[in-house]
PDB file of C-alpha atoms in Angstrom:
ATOM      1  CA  UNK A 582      57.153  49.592-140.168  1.00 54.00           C
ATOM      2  CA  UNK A 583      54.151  51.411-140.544  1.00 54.00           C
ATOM      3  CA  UNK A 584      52.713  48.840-142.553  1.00 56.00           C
ATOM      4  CA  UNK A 585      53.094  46.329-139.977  1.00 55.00           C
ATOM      5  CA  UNK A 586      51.812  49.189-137.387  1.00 51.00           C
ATOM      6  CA  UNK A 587      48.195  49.739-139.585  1.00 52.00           C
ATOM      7  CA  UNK A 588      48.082  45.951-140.082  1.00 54.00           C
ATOM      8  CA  UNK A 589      47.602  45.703-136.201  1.00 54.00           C
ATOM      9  CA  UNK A 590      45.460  48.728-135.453  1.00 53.00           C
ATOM     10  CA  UNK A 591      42.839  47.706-138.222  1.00 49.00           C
ATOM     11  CA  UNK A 592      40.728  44.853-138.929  1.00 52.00           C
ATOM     12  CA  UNK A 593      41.230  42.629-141.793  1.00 51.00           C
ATOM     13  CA  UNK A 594      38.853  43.825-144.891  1.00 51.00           C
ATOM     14  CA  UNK A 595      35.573  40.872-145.613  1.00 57.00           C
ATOM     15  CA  UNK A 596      36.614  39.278-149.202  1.00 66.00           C
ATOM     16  CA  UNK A 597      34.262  40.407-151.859  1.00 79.00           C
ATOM     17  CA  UNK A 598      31.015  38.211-151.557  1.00 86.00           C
ATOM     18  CA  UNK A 599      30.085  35.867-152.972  1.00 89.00           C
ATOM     19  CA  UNK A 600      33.761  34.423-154.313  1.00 91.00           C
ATOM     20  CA  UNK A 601      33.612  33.452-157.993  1.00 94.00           C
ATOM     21  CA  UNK A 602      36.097  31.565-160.344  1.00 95.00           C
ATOM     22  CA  UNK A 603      35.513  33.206-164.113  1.00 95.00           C
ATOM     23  CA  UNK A 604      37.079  31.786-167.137  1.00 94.00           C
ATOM     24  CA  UNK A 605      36.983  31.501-170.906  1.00 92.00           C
ATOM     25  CA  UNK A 606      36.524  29.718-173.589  1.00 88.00           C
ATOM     26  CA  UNK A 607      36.004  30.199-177.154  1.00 82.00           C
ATOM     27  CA  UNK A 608      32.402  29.677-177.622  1.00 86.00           C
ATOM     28  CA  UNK A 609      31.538  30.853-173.807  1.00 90.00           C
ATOM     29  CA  UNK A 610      32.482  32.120-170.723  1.00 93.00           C
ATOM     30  CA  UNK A 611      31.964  30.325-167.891  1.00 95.00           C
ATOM     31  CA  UNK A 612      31.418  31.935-163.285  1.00 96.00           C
ATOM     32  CA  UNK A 613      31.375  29.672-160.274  1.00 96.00           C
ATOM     33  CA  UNK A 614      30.105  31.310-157.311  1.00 94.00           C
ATOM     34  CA  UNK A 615      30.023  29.755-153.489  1.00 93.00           C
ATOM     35  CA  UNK A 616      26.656  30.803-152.227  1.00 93.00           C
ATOM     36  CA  UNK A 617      25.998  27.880-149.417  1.00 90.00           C
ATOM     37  CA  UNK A 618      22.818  28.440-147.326  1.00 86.00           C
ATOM     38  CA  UNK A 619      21.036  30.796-150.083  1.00 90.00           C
ATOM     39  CA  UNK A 620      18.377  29.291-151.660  1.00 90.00           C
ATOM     40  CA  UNK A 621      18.042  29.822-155.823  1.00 92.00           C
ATOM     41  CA  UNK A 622      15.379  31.731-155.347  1.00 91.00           C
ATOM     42  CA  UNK A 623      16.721  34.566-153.509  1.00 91.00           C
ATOM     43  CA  UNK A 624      19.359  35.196-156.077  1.00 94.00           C
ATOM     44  CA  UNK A 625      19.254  37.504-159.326  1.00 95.00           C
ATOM     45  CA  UNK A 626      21.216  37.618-162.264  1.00 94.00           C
ATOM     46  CA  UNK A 627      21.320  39.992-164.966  1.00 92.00           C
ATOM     47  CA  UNK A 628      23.317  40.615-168.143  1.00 90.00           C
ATOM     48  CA  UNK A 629      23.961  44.010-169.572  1.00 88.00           C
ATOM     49  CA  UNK A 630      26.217  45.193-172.005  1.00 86.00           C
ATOM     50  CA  UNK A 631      29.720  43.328-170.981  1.00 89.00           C
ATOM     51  CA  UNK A 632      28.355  43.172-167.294  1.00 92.00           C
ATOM     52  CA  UNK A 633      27.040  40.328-165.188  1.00 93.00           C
ATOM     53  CA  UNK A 634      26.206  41.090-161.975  1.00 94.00           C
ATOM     54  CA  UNK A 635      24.687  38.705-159.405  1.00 94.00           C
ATOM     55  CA  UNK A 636      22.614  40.165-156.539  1.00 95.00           C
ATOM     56  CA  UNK A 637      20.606  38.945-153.361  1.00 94.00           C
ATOM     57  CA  UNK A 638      20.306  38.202-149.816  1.00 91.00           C
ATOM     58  CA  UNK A 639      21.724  35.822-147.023  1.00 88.00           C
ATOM     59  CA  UNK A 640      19.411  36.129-143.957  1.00 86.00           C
ATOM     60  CA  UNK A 641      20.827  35.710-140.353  1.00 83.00           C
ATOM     61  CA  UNK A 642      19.701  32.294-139.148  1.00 84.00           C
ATOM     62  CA  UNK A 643      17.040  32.494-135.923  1.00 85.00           C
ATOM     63  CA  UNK A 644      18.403  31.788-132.893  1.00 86.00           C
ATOM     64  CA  UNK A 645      16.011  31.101-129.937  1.00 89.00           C
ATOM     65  CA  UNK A 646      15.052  33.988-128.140  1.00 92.00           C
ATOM     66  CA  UNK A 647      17.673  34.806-124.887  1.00 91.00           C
ATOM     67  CA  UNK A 648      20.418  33.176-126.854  1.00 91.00           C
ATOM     68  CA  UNK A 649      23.794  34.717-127.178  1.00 88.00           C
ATOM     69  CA  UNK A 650      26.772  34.269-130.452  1.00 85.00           C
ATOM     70  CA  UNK A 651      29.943  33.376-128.645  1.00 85.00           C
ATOM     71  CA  UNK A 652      30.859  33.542-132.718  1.00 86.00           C
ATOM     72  CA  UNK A 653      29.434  35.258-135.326  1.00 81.00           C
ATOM     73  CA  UNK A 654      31.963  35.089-138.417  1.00 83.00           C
ATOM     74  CA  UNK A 655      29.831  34.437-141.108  1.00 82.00           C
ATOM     75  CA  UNK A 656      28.616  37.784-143.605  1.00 81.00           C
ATOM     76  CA  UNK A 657      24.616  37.897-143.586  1.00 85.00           C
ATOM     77  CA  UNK A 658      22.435  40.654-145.461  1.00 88.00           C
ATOM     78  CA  UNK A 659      22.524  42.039-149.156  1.00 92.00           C
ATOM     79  CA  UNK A 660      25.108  41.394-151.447  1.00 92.00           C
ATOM     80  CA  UNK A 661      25.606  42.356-155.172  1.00 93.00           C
ATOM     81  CA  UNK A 662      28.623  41.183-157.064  1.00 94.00           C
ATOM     82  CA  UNK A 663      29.796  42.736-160.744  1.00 94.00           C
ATOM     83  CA  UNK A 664      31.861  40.863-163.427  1.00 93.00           C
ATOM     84  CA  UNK A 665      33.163  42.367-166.404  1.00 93.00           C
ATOM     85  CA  UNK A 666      32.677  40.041-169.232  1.00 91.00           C
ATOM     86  CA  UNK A 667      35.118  39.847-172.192  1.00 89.00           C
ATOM     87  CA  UNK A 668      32.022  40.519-174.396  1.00 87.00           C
ATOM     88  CA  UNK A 669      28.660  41.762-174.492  1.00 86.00           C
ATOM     89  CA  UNK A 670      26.096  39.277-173.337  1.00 84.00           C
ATOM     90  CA  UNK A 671      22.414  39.415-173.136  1.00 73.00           C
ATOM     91  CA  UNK A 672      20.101  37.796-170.558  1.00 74.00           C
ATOM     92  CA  UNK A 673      19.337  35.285-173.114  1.00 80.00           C
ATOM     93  CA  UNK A 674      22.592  34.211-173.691  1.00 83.00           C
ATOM     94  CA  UNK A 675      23.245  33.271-169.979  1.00 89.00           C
ATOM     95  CA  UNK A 676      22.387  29.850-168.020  1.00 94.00           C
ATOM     96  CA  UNK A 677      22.976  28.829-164.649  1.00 95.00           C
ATOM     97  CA  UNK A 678      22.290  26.110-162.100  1.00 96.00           C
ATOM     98  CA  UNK A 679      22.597  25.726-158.225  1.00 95.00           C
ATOM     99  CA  UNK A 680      24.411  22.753-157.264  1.00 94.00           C
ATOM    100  CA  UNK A 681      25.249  22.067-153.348  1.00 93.00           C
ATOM    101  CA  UNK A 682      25.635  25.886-152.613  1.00 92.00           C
ATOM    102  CA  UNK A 683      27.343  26.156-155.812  1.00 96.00           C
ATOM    103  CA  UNK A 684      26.042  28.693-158.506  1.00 96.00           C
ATOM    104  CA  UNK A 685      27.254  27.833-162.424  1.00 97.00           C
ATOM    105  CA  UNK A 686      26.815  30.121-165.351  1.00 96.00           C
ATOM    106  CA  UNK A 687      27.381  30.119-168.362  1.00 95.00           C
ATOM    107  CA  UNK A 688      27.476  33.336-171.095  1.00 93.00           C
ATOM    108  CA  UNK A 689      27.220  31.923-174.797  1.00 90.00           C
ATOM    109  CA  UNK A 690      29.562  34.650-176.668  1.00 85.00           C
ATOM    110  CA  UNK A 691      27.201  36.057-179.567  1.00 80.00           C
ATOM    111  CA  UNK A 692      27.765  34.399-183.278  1.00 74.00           C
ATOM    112  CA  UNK A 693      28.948  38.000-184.384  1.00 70.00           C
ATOM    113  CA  UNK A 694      31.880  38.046-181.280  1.00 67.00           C
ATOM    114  CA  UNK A 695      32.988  34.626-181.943  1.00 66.00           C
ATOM    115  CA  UNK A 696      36.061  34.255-183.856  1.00 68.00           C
ATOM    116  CA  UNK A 697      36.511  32.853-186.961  1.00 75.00           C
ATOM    117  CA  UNK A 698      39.168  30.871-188.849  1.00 80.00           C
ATOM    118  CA  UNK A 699      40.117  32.284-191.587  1.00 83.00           C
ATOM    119  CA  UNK A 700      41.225  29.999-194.283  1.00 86.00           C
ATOM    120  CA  UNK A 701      44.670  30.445-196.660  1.00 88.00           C
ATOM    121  CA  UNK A 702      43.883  30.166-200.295  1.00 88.00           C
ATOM    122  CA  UNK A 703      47.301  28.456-202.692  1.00 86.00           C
ATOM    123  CA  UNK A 704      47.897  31.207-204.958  1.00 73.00           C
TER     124      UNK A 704
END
């Protein structure tokens, strides 16, 4: 009951901005992030240790002066987003392109992290 009773007295929390898929692989790992109506430019990434974080800005459009929002749903303003990697990465070790409002990167694991096969010897 008093779940239900805080669920109507309080707004519903923004989702963490931007949204981002993460996944792995065994040479890298790979973040999709939604980002539509920011331009590359005005979006930084870094790489330390086992953290990427992605930072920037979404301005508020203009809107002719005397105008009024009947809806204003949309997040505008800073935003910085951290993702714990499964290894430690290095800014050279991380590419990413800006497709449609969609950001891709991609964090080579480091030769040393990778794992490796080991082979059985016939005795």
């Amino acid at each position: 009951m008093m779940r239900d009773l805080d669920r109507g007295f309080w707004p519903p929390s923004r989702a963490a901005f931007p949204a981002v898929n993460v996944w792995q692989g065994s040479e890298a790992v790979a973040v999709t992030g939604e980002l539509p109506g920011i331009e590359p430019g005005d979006i930084e990434i870094s790489a330390k240790d086992n953290v990427l974080t992605l930072s920037g800005e979404r301005k508020l459009p203009e809107v002719p002066e005397g105008a009024r929002w009947h809806r204003n749903e949309r997040g505008y303003g800073k935003f910085s987003r951290a993702i714990r990697l499964p290894f430690t990465a290095s800014d050279d070790k991380v590419e990413a392109k800006m497709t449609k409002g969609v950001l891709r990167i991609a964090i080579s694991r480091p030769e040393a992290e990778k794992p490796k096969k080991i082979e059985i010897k016939a005795a």
